[in-house]
XYZ file of C-alpha atoms in Angstrom:
592
model
C 219.874 111.448 68.186
C 220.827 111.584 71.488
C 219.239 115.432 71.563
C 215.957 114.071 70.063
C 215.464 111.709 72.862
C 216.476 114.043 75.579
C 213.605 116.403 74.416
C 211.072 113.540 74.347
C 211.798 112.525 78.030
C 211.343 116.340 78.517
C 208.200 116.276 77.070
C 207.012 113.323 79.003
C 207.891 114.871 81.807
C 205.879 117.752 81.548
C 202.622 115.823 80.373
C 202.903 113.843 83.663
C 203.468 116.959 85.765
C 200.601 118.767 84.116
C 198.553 115.522 84.415
C 198.719 114.950 87.977
C 197.963 118.892 88.478
C 194.981 118.826 86.578
C 193.795 115.177 87.364
C 190.212 115.140 88.670
C 190.501 112.910 91.834
C 186.673 113.203 92.538
C 185.655 112.085 89.187
C 188.163 109.245 89.604
C 186.855 108.642 93.052
C 182.961 108.520 91.819
C 184.128 105.907 88.752
C 183.411 108.761 86.173
C 185.667 108.291 83.078
C 187.632 110.807 81.887
C 186.079 113.057 79.417
C 187.654 116.002 77.157
C 186.537 119.209 78.087
C 185.339 120.043 74.755
C 183.092 117.090 74.720
C 181.597 117.846 78.121
C 180.990 121.155 76.905
C 178.963 120.023 73.946
C 177.069 117.657 75.969
C 176.294 120.267 78.444
C 175.118 122.572 75.689
C 172.762 119.510 74.082
C 171.471 119.097 77.420
C 170.526 122.580 77.947
C 168.887 122.948 74.968
C 166.787 119.852 74.681
C 166.279 118.209 78.430
C 163.272 119.349 80.009
C 162.945 120.840 83.354
C 160.499 118.978 84.918
C 159.420 121.615 87.569
C 155.854 120.725 89.502
C 152.798 122.143 88.069
C 154.495 123.077 85.160
C 152.769 121.957 81.612
C 155.073 120.450 78.600
C 154.646 119.635 75.072
C 155.015 115.863 74.326
C 154.890 114.137 71.004
C 152.975 110.760 70.698
C 155.702 108.009 69.714
C 153.644 105.071 70.169
C 150.134 103.468 71.383
C 149.186 100.271 72.792
C 145.623 98.914 73.664
C 145.894 100.912 77.023
C 148.389 103.323 76.872
C 150.253 106.460 75.066
C 153.858 106.659 75.152
C 154.892 109.959 75.055
C 158.165 111.651 74.498
C 158.912 114.951 76.388
C 162.600 114.983 75.695
C 163.513 113.849 79.338
C 165.742 111.062 80.090
C 162.911 108.413 79.343
C 159.787 108.576 77.870
C 156.655 108.751 79.703
C 153.350 106.845 80.052
C 149.680 108.243 79.926
C 146.546 105.823 80.224
C 144.416 106.101 76.816
C 141.436 106.685 79.257
C 142.650 110.538 79.370
C 142.099 110.468 75.451
C 138.642 109.380 75.230
C 137.283 113.056 74.120
C 139.749 112.229 71.440
C 139.398 109.106 69.996
C 141.383 110.123 66.951
C 144.340 110.023 68.766
C 147.611 109.043 66.591
C 151.529 108.779 66.555
C 153.059 112.088 66.135
C 150.381 114.429 67.659
C 151.389 117.055 70.083
C 149.715 116.664 73.614
C 150.175 118.750 76.580
C 151.018 116.857 79.548
C 152.099 117.361 83.306
C 154.659 115.355 85.094
C 152.807 112.965 87.391
C 155.736 111.024 89.053
C 159.279 111.452 87.858
C 160.130 107.804 88.638
C 158.108 104.940 89.796
C 159.414 101.592 91.183
C 160.473 100.546 87.543
C 162.043 104.006 87.143
C 159.536 104.997 84.271
C 158.200 108.231 83.964
C 154.411 108.943 84.604
C 152.508 111.576 82.872
C 149.165 113.181 82.995
C 147.587 114.617 80.312
C 144.100 115.138 82.451
C 146.096 117.299 84.723
C 147.657 119.309 82.489
C 144.317 120.028 80.340
C 142.804 120.918 83.904
C 145.362 123.536 84.513
C 145.066 125.062 81.273
C 141.227 124.383 80.877
C 139.467 127.766 82.209
C 141.641 129.660 80.064
C 140.727 127.655 77.039
C 137.024 127.572 77.932
C 136.847 131.213 78.472
C 138.802 131.792 75.291
C 136.405 129.439 73.523
C 133.407 131.298 75.026
C 134.602 134.636 74.085
C 135.612 133.754 70.792
C 132.440 131.472 69.966
C 135.027 128.641 69.108
C 133.673 124.910 68.559
C 135.204 122.166 71.302
C 135.562 118.579 71.313
C 133.766 116.880 74.311
C 133.401 113.539 75.710
C 130.200 112.612 77.006
C 130.677 110.992 79.918
C 127.523 110.091 81.488
C 123.658 110.742 82.145
C 122.591 113.178 84.784
C 119.186 114.819 85.816
C 117.818 117.154 82.806
C 121.037 115.987 80.693
C 124.566 115.234 80.334
C 127.771 115.634 81.903
C 130.438 116.540 79.336
C 134.311 116.309 79.506
C 135.822 119.534 77.910
C 139.431 120.621 78.164
C 139.199 118.320 81.228
C 136.249 120.016 83.070
C 132.908 118.441 83.727
C 130.320 120.444 81.527
C 126.838 120.212 81.687
C 124.742 119.757 78.605
C 121.158 120.303 78.735
C 118.554 117.889 77.623
C 117.284 120.729 75.245
C 120.524 121.097 73.676
C 121.661 117.654 72.555
C 119.569 118.174 69.091
C 116.899 120.401 67.648
C 114.728 117.171 67.633
C 113.096 115.737 70.775
C 115.772 113.025 72.471
C 114.260 109.824 73.532
C 117.379 107.930 74.074
C 119.704 109.753 76.144
C 121.952 106.826 76.729
C 122.821 106.752 73.262
C 124.946 109.601 73.655
C 127.148 108.096 76.615
C 130.792 107.599 75.354
C 130.685 109.716 72.463
C 132.923 112.557 71.218
C 131.123 115.287 69.984
C 131.501 119.076 69.108
C 130.138 121.841 71.397
C 129.622 125.447 71.965
C 130.513 126.788 75.141
C 127.057 129.097 75.732
C 127.218 129.877 80.096
C 130.320 130.019 82.352
C 129.318 130.817 85.883
C 133.136 131.598 87.372
C 131.579 131.974 90.837
C 130.650 128.483 91.233
C 132.711 127.026 88.205
C 130.084 125.997 86.469
C 129.994 125.469 82.707
C 127.294 125.107 80.118
C 127.745 123.866 76.615
C 125.457 123.032 73.526
C 125.497 120.939 70.750
C 122.057 122.187 69.483
C 123.551 125.619 68.843
C 125.922 124.131 66.173
C 123.399 123.160 63.901
C 120.799 125.780 64.612
C 122.443 128.172 62.522
C 122.648 125.745 59.487
C 118.829 124.785 60.144
C 117.919 128.422 60.268
C 119.353 128.933 56.740
C 117.593 125.737 55.420
C 114.422 126.897 56.942
C 114.317 130.291 55.423
C 115.232 128.308 52.340
C 112.270 126.184 52.500
C 109.636 128.355 53.679
C 110.464 130.533 51.037
C 109.448 127.855 48.622
C 106.379 126.809 50.141
C 103.148 126.924 48.327
C 99.725 125.176 49.071
C 99.121 121.764 47.699
C 102.950 121.481 47.511
C 104.125 117.773 48.032
C 107.180 117.385 50.257
C 109.299 114.691 52.252
C 109.124 114.678 55.940
C 110.318 112.868 58.805
C 107.876 111.927 62.177
C 109.047 114.411 64.939
C 106.547 113.681 67.270
C 103.234 111.975 67.988
C 100.608 113.476 70.001
C 96.972 112.872 71.051
C 95.684 115.448 68.380
C 98.295 114.900 65.416
C 101.515 114.279 64.357
C 104.549 116.834 64.125
C 106.437 116.299 60.850
C 110.095 117.694 60.227
C 110.413 118.969 56.555
C 114.013 119.834 57.039
C 114.466 122.437 59.997
C 110.781 123.473 59.209
C 107.488 121.624 61.426
C 104.402 121.087 60.204
C 101.684 119.302 62.036
C 99.155 116.710 60.561
C 95.788 117.023 62.384
C 94.466 113.420 63.382
C 91.846 114.135 61.215
C 94.000 114.718 58.029
C 96.050 111.209 58.804
C 93.110 109.022 57.024
C 90.105 108.900 55.434
C 89.254 106.484 58.173
C 88.195 107.344 61.635
C 91.191 106.459 64.161
C 91.729 106.749 67.561
C 95.304 107.739 67.969
C 97.799 108.746 65.422
C 100.144 105.955 66.403
C 97.688 103.590 64.470
C 98.850 105.012 61.506
C 102.518 106.414 61.626
C 105.685 106.083 64.151
C 108.576 107.993 65.535
C 111.360 108.700 63.038
C 109.180 107.523 59.725
C 109.957 109.382 56.659
C 106.609 109.977 54.441
C 104.926 112.335 51.975
C 102.813 114.883 53.080
C 100.958 117.528 51.369
C 101.035 121.660 52.420
C 97.217 122.201 53.114
C 97.394 125.747 54.550
C 99.916 128.097 56.682
C 99.916 131.250 58.408
C 100.997 134.958 56.794
C 104.659 134.380 58.332
C 104.343 130.423 57.691
C 105.538 129.728 61.313
C 102.508 127.144 61.561
C 102.031 124.772 58.757
C 99.128 122.377 58.474
C 99.785 119.388 56.324
C 97.801 116.118 55.120
C 98.629 112.702 54.489
C 94.936 111.157 53.307
C 95.077 114.007 50.797
C 97.394 112.169 49.005
C 95.017 109.272 48.435
C 91.711 109.032 46.429
C 88.670 110.090 48.586
C 86.888 106.583 49.401
C 83.621 108.216 48.806
C 84.609 108.211 45.207
C 85.635 104.764 45.031
C 82.089 103.756 46.251
C 80.297 101.737 44.022
C 77.191 103.252 42.349
C 75.331 99.586 43.353
C 74.839 100.885 46.634
C 71.503 102.902 46.983
C 68.724 104.036 49.109
C 66.850 100.973 50.856
C 69.759 98.540 50.496
C 71.326 96.694 53.127
C 74.753 97.110 54.299
C 77.096 95.745 56.862
C 79.731 97.525 58.957
C 81.610 98.143 62.208
C 80.625 100.355 64.862
C 83.550 102.922 65.026
C 82.091 105.990 67.069
C 79.138 106.047 69.666
C 77.179 109.082 70.858
C 74.098 109.876 72.706
C 72.008 110.553 69.453
C 73.433 107.701 67.492
C 76.238 105.525 66.305
C 78.709 106.005 63.325
C 79.072 102.472 61.117
C 81.965 102.386 58.738
C 80.565 100.470 55.751
C 83.661 100.799 53.758
C 87.156 101.921 54.579
C 86.697 106.027 55.063
C 83.233 105.657 54.550
C 80.623 106.243 57.027
C 76.878 106.406 57.613
C 75.008 107.425 60.931
C 72.522 105.367 62.652
C 70.285 107.816 64.526
C 69.092 106.578 68.007
C 65.745 106.684 66.505
C 66.142 104.486 64.006
C 67.471 101.735 66.351
C 64.310 100.723 67.925
C 60.517 101.147 67.006
C 60.252 102.313 70.547
C 59.292 105.891 70.959
C 60.630 106.515 74.630
C 63.961 107.980 74.897
C 67.202 106.028 74.664
C 70.881 105.827 74.550
C 72.725 104.176 71.475
C 74.839 102.676 73.874
C 71.759 100.482 74.638
C 71.833 98.855 71.241
C 75.498 98.873 70.208
C 79.025 98.712 71.210
C 82.221 100.122 69.343
C 83.461 97.150 67.443
C 80.131 95.622 66.782
C 79.508 94.297 63.284
C 75.896 95.208 62.457
C 73.558 95.044 59.390
C 71.499 98.310 58.698
C 69.068 99.986 55.789
C 70.456 102.676 53.797
C 67.995 105.665 54.415
C 69.317 108.678 52.797
C 72.500 108.419 50.628
C 74.028 112.087 49.379
C 77.232 111.403 47.593
C 77.928 114.923 46.941
C 77.902 116.066 50.390
C 79.421 112.610 51.266
C 76.517 111.801 54.193
C 74.650 108.336 54.755
C 72.312 107.828 57.213
C 71.316 104.186 58.180
C 68.530 102.198 60.351
C 68.201 98.929 62.079
C 64.627 98.655 63.222
C 63.627 98.760 59.237
C 65.170 95.191 59.159
C 62.261 94.095 61.538
C 58.428 94.749 61.001
C 56.939 97.768 62.578
C 55.050 96.485 65.601
C 52.293 99.228 65.062
C 51.015 97.802 61.933
C 48.575 95.529 63.520
C 48.053 97.705 66.606
C 44.625 97.316 66.753
C 44.584 93.537 66.637
C 47.127 92.638 69.168
C 46.297 95.662 71.910
C 42.358 96.426 71.383
C 40.797 98.982 73.752
C 39.831 97.346 77.067
C 42.501 94.357 76.631
C 44.561 93.704 79.840
C 48.561 92.664 79.004
C 51.515 92.750 81.213
C 53.972 95.195 80.632
C 57.828 95.946 81.838
C 58.310 99.258 83.669
C 60.937 101.188 81.785
C 61.024 105.249 82.793
C 59.415 107.643 85.122
C 58.055 111.040 84.769
C 56.504 113.351 87.152
C 53.189 112.582 85.999
C 53.155 108.777 84.988
C 54.971 105.414 84.249
C 55.871 104.386 80.378
C 55.399 100.529 80.392
C 56.759 98.270 77.463
C 54.319 96.031 76.224
C 56.912 94.498 73.776
C 59.903 96.350 71.830
C 58.397 99.222 69.915
C 55.158 99.334 71.848
C 55.297 101.525 75.000
C 52.414 102.756 76.812
C 51.693 105.404 79.659
C 50.236 105.289 82.863
C 49.013 108.847 84.171
C 49.981 108.578 88.240
C 45.935 108.998 88.758
C 45.576 105.314 87.163
C 48.175 103.492 89.055
C 45.864 103.320 92.385
C 42.152 103.279 93.318
C 43.096 104.313 96.870
C 46.609 105.642 97.518
C 47.488 109.390 96.961
C 50.521 109.197 95.128
C 53.184 112.176 94.322
C 55.799 110.184 92.256
C 55.502 106.884 90.686
C 58.593 105.897 92.080
C 56.589 105.425 95.551
C 54.597 102.863 93.705
C 56.746 101.074 91.541
C 60.256 100.473 90.401
C 61.932 100.595 87.017
C 61.824 97.053 85.593
C 58.932 95.615 87.292
C 56.463 93.668 85.750
C 52.781 95.518 85.484
C 49.541 94.367 85.166
C 48.096 97.051 82.450
C 44.810 97.636 80.610
C 44.463 99.575 77.471
C 42.421 102.680 77.895
C 43.145 104.757 74.625
C 44.765 104.108 71.426
C 46.109 106.471 68.868
C 47.513 104.605 65.995
C 48.199 107.626 63.731
C 50.061 109.391 66.725
C 51.379 106.153 68.178
C 50.435 106.595 71.525
C 48.879 103.918 73.736
C 47.406 105.045 76.934
C 47.400 102.468 79.751
C 46.066 101.972 82.992
C 46.683 99.703 86.335
C 44.170 100.311 88.974
C 41.385 99.281 86.010
C 42.825 95.631 86.413
C 41.245 95.282 89.916
C 37.749 96.241 90.929
C 36.988 99.596 92.623
C 37.020 99.422 96.182
C 35.134 102.606 96.339
C 32.189 101.050 94.761
C 31.871 99.337 97.920
C 32.429 101.622 100.290
C 29.916 104.075 99.019
C 27.527 101.709 100.291
C 29.123 100.895 103.411
C 29.929 104.543 104.219
C 27.015 106.252 102.794
C 26.424 109.498 104.511
C 24.142 109.025 108.212
C 25.963 105.942 108.900
C 27.728 105.561 112.080
C 30.950 103.938 112.657
C 33.143 103.396 115.526
C 36.731 104.576 115.360
C 40.082 105.840 117.116
C 41.446 109.589 116.711
C 44.629 109.115 114.415
C 46.003 112.526 114.156
C 45.035 115.841 115.256
C 45.534 118.131 112.333
C 44.938 121.895 111.504
C 41.174 122.491 111.875
C 40.427 119.145 113.262
C 41.458 115.347 113.375
C 41.488 112.005 110.990
C 40.349 108.656 111.698
C 41.378 105.628 109.835
C 38.177 103.540 108.983
C 40.437 101.069 107.494
C 43.643 101.255 105.062
C 41.928 102.837 101.907
C 39.660 105.631 103.815
C 40.677 108.234 106.047
C 38.021 110.509 107.134
C 38.355 114.182 108.412
C 36.844 115.594 111.409
C 36.330 119.058 111.780
C 37.312 120.968 114.956
C 33.737 121.710 115.788
C 32.552 118.019 115.418
C 34.962 116.917 118.045
C 32.939 118.334 120.802
C 31.330 115.588 123.098
C 28.103 116.187 124.972
C 29.964 117.479 127.989
C 31.212 120.208 125.816
C 35.028 118.543 126.170
C 36.711 117.840 122.405
C 37.970 114.438 121.619
C 41.807 113.910 121.748
C 44.334 111.827 119.853
C 43.762 108.091 120.637
C 40.155 108.796 121.839
C 37.540 106.182 120.619
C 34.103 107.330 119.799
C 31.328 107.008 117.160
C 31.319 109.095 114.196
C 28.728 109.863 111.749
C 29.487 110.033 108.027
C 28.298 113.471 107.075
C 29.920 113.438 103.530
C 31.277 110.835 100.945
C 32.678 111.837 97.759
C 33.747 108.680 95.640
C 35.036 110.667 93.068
C 37.410 112.641 95.010
C 37.807 110.091 97.351
C 36.742 112.699 100.412
C 35.016 111.319 103.629
C 34.014 113.935 106.320
C 32.311 112.470 109.765
C 31.502 114.211 112.799
C 31.104 112.835 116.501
C 29.035 115.740 117.552
C 26.225 115.130 115.057
C 25.465 112.061 116.838
C 24.334 113.872 120.448
C 23.167 116.721 118.622
C 20.615 114.474 116.351
C 19.445 112.998 119.855
C 18.754 116.520 121.328
C 17.023 117.725 118.295
C 14.953 114.516 117.928
C 14.042 115.066 121.809
C 13.525 118.725 121.040
C 10.995 117.623 118.105
C 9.106 114.793 120.779
C 8.584 117.626 123.411
C 6.879 119.914 120.851
C 4.742 117.359 119.611
C 3.421 116.403 122.998
C 3.223 120.616 123.704
C 0.819 120.732 120.800
C -1.341 117.823 121.632
C -1.568 119.026 124.912
C -3.144 122.281 123.813
C -5.165 120.830 121.395
C -6.848 118.972 124.117
C -7.269 122.005 126.238
C -8.677 123.737 123.911
C -11.529 121.043 123.072
C -12.458 120.774 126.464
C -13.175 124.321 126.668
C -15.232 124.483 123.705
C -17.019 121.749 124.948
C -18.069 123.226 127.993
C -18.782 126.634 126.278
C -21.297 124.410 124.170
C -23.022 122.870 126.806
C -23.227 126.295 128.734
C -24.700 127.585 125.372
C -27.196 124.711 125.199
C -28.273 124.732 128.511
C -28.622 128.430 128.092
C -30.747 127.688 125.464
C -32.683 125.182 127.198
C -31.642 122.038 125.090
């Protein structure tokens, strides 16, 4: 018993000595509890195996352990869990607990001791490697459409801002770019510029391959007359492009409706689904002509048999041309009113003078061809032909007032009433004025007094005169300015080969150069006033010729004749006296 106690005391003494020798005074001073070496070693091994070394710029993989409305809690096997804003996961809206994500230590400990991680920075570090790999392997990548820019969109791909051209968004034309902002879509990397760090992506490229297969299948089955369902893809002024499921076809504006339309949007609208019929296509079927109206019965087939030549119909003016107007008398059924059938008038006029687009008019059916689907109409037939009693209303010699409607180089057309036009030749406008063009004498729209000169009922021609409504002043001038009469006037102008003088507002006489010579041998000049003798008067051609020289020449001639007469008388007297003397001498000699 005593021996046992002695052994126990000895062991305690040894243990105390060993304890003091091996006691870790540093841990004691730092306040660290004593832990067995085996447990410490075990803990160090666990830390070495599981704890992540958070070196700068090192990307590590973490696990999403919790999601809030704004943040994702990520476990990276650090002493605490990290926090990442959900904004960094906009490209991946399907993020869920348990997903593995790449992160970078952004802040080891914030002011609250929280570990702050960055997924965006981690993606950026790996982005170029991934983008290049996706481009080389033609892989499909997810991207988040951040915003719209000039010519396209900005897409976040692996943390890199890539450019998505507008033409690469879809195979269809995009009308609302903003509808894609904030969406996550699949893309294909189509171009990388390493020098400028530019990346171009395409969503269109992903669906083109599928569409190409569909297109080949559809084209292989195309037949004329086949009816297909399509979607309005684009509307132009000349027609509508229809998407037949990867294959585009065109409905020309004339094949949209049996009725006449001004623009295709009157019939269809964008994205509208409708049935169309294949009318034609080229050899490789790359150009497909479609029709919409062909699916409906032609309106001419529905036109009632009761419509016949001579009937009156009502319709709306749909198109106006210079030669006439097209009237829609029923849906898809049109008739032409030629401009010559709009008025009884024979002078040229345009259809716009009678009707306007949209007018409701009444007309008479002149011709009707159901086989060729043509109809001609007339408006003037609704009123009596004014030429029916033309001889009673406008006999030759009657005087009337008309309106000047048109000019020609040779005369003026005057309208006496609607449908009754007459022509005044330029020579019948004035008795005295020399008119080169009718516009010198009258204006379009002026009222003009006329007299009917000739009437051709069969040819529907009326010849008029204006000067005939007044007396011809040349009848009076014929006596006043008869040949031999003398008038005093002033030289108005010196012209080629002579001069002109104005006796009044109507008569301008011509004086030849040799008839300008005065008695002293000099010639009259412009502005000189002198007496002139009329040496020619022609009423028909309105020609008057005068002479100043003839006045004194005539006087000289008169004096010469008088002197000659006196000389003759003197000669007769002298001869008589001689004869008398000779007779007296003879008588004397004979003793008488």
